[in-house]
Structures are given as structure tokens and as C-alpha cells.
Amino acid sequence: MALRNGGLQRKQREGEDTPTMRRRLQYQMRKRGILETDLLLSTFAAEHLGQLSRGEMQELDSLLSNIDWDIFYWATGKTRPPPQVCSMAVFQKLREHARRRGESITRMPDLDTPSTSKE
């Protein structure tokens, strides 16, 4: 599922194995450009990326094609996300993560390889 936002669409990577996809997503979740989104996504990656299924990582890849502020506001409940975002299992996990983290996100976690991987 690829979301469109202002004509942007995430390039599909054919033949990308699961560990490579996990590492790419981890990097992309740290280097977004908007500090608030970087903090939210990097802490989510540190806690959850190692346990996400390949399907959830594909959803996450689609979600990351959206504008940083949109992702941040959707996850924190400031604005209503589009139905295709709401239907993503990984977005529900991100929203719960944002709710639990609240004001406590103060620094980006160290860059480590996710501890476990679900193929």
C-alpha cells in the first residue's frame, strides 16, 4: 500500500531482504528533519522495530512517505489521519507509543541494531 501526499510516493524496493529493510527504516525514522518527529519515530523504532512483521514494516514504509508534521500530528492526535493510515496496524502501535511517551521524550536513543527480528 503506497500513500500519496502532494504527489509523493515511496519507491518500492524489489528484492530487499527483511534485515536490510529493518536497518533502512531505522535510519529513516531517525533522520526526518523535524526534531519532534525524529524523537517520536526513533523511540518507536528502538522499542518496536525489532518485533514488527514484514507486513508491518511495509506499512511503516508507506507511512514514512508522508510529511513529517502530518505523521507527528496524526500520531499525537492533533489532527485526524486519513482512513488508509488509520487502518494500518503499525500506525495504531505508533499512536499508542505516542500516547504512552507523552512529554517524556527527551533524547534520541542510541543507534543500535533492533534486538530481535521477526521474518
Coordinates of C-alpha atoms in Angstrom, one line a residue:
M1 CA 0.0 0.0 0.0
A2 CA 1.5 3.3 -1.1
L3 CA 0.1 6.5 0.2
R4 CA 0.2 9.7 -1.9
N5 CA 0.7 13.0 -0.3
G6 CA 1.3 16.0 -2.6
G7 CA 2.4 13.7 -5.4
L8 CA 5.0 11.9 -3.3
Q9 CA 5.1 8.2 -3.3
R10 CA 7.6 5.8 -1.7
K11 CA 9.7 3.9 -4.3
Q12 CA 9.1 0.1 -4.0
R13 CA 12.3 -1.8 -3.3
E14 CA 12.2 -5.1 -5.1
G15 CA 14.3 -7.9 -3.6
E16 CA 15.1 -6.0 -0.3
D17 CA 15.5 -8.6 2.4
T18 CA 13.9 -8.1 5.9
P19 CA 17.1 -7.2 7.8
T20 CA 18.1 -4.6 5.2
M21 CA 14.6 -3.2 5.3
R22 CA 14.7 -3.0 9.1
R23 CA 18.0 -1.2 9.1
R24 CA 16.8 1.3 6.4
L25 CA 13.6 2.1 8.3
Q26 CA 15.6 2.6 11.5
Y27 CA 17.8 5.1 9.8
Q28 CA 14.8 6.9 8.1
M29 CA 13.0 7.1 11.4
R30 CA 16.0 9.0 12.9
K31 CA 16.7 11.4 10.1
R32 CA 13.4 13.0 9.2
G33 CA 14.4 16.7 9.7
I34 CA 11.8 17.7 12.2
L35 CA 13.0 17.1 15.8
E36 CA 9.6 16.2 17.2
T37 CA 9.0 13.6 14.6
D38 CA 12.6 12.3 14.8
L39 CA 12.2 11.8 18.6
L40 CA 8.8 10.1 18.3
L41 CA 9.8 7.8 15.4
S42 CA 13.3 7.0 16.7
T43 CA 12.0 6.0 20.2
F44 CA 9.3 3.9 18.4
A45 CA 11.9 2.2 16.3
A46 CA 14.1 1.5 19.4
E47 CA 11.1 -0.2 21.2
H48 CA 9.2 -1.8 18.4
L49 CA 11.1 -2.2 15.1
G50 CA 12.8 -5.4 16.1
Q51 CA 9.4 -7.1 16.6
L52 CA 7.5 -5.8 13.6
S53 CA 6.5 -8.3 10.9
R54 CA 7.5 -7.7 7.3
G55 CA 3.9 -6.6 6.6
E56 CA 4.0 -4.0 9.4
M57 CA 7.4 -2.8 8.1
Q58 CA 5.8 -2.3 4.7
E59 CA 3.0 -0.3 6.2
L60 CA 5.6 1.7 8.1
D61 CA 7.5 2.4 4.9
S62 CA 4.3 3.7 3.3
L63 CA 3.6 5.8 6.4
L64 CA 7.0 7.4 6.2
S65 CA 6.3 8.7 2.7
N66 CA 4.1 11.4 4.4
I67 CA 5.1 14.8 5.6
D68 CA 6.8 14.8 9.0
W69 CA 4.3 17.2 10.6
D70 CA 1.4 15.1 9.3
I71 CA 2.9 11.9 10.8
F72 CA 3.5 13.7 14.1
Y73 CA 0.1 15.3 14.4
W74 CA -1.7 12.1 13.4
A75 CA 0.2 10.0 15.9
T76 CA -0.3 12.6 18.7
G77 CA -4.0 13.0 17.9
K78 CA -3.7 16.7 17.0
T79 CA -5.3 16.0 13.6
R80 CA -7.3 13.2 12.1
P81 CA -5.4 10.8 9.8
P82 CA -6.8 9.6 6.5
P83 CA -8.6 6.3 6.7
Q84 CA -5.8 4.4 4.9
V85 CA -3.4 5.5 7.7
C86 CA -5.9 4.6 10.5
S87 CA -6.3 1.1 9.1
M88 CA -2.6 0.4 9.5
A89 CA -1.7 -1.9 12.4
V90 CA 1.7 -0.2 12.7
F91 CA 0.0 3.2 12.9
Q92 CA -2.1 2.1 15.9
K93 CA 1.1 0.9 17.6
L94 CA 2.7 4.3 16.8
R95 CA -0.3 6.2 18.2
E96 CA -0.2 4.1 21.4
H97 CA 3.5 4.7 21.7
A98 CA 3.0 8.5 21.3
R99 CA 0.2 8.4 24.0
R100 CA 2.5 6.5 26.4
R101 CA 5.6 8.6 25.8
G102 CA 3.8 11.9 26.2
E103 CA 6.2 14.6 27.5
S104 CA 8.9 12.1 28.4
I105 CA 10.7 12.0 25.1
T106 CA 13.8 14.0 25.7
R107 CA 16.6 12.5 23.6
M108 CA 17.1 10.2 20.7
P109 CA 18.0 6.7 21.6
D110 CA 21.4 5.3 20.8
L111 CA 21.7 3.8 17.3
D112 CA 21.7 0.0 17.9
T113 CA 20.5 -2.8 15.7
P114 CA 17.0 -3.9 16.7
S115 CA 17.4 -6.7 19.2
T116 CA 15.1 -9.3 17.6
S117 CA 13.8 -9.8 14.2
K118 CA 10.6 -11.4 13.0
E119 CA 10.9 -12.7 9.5

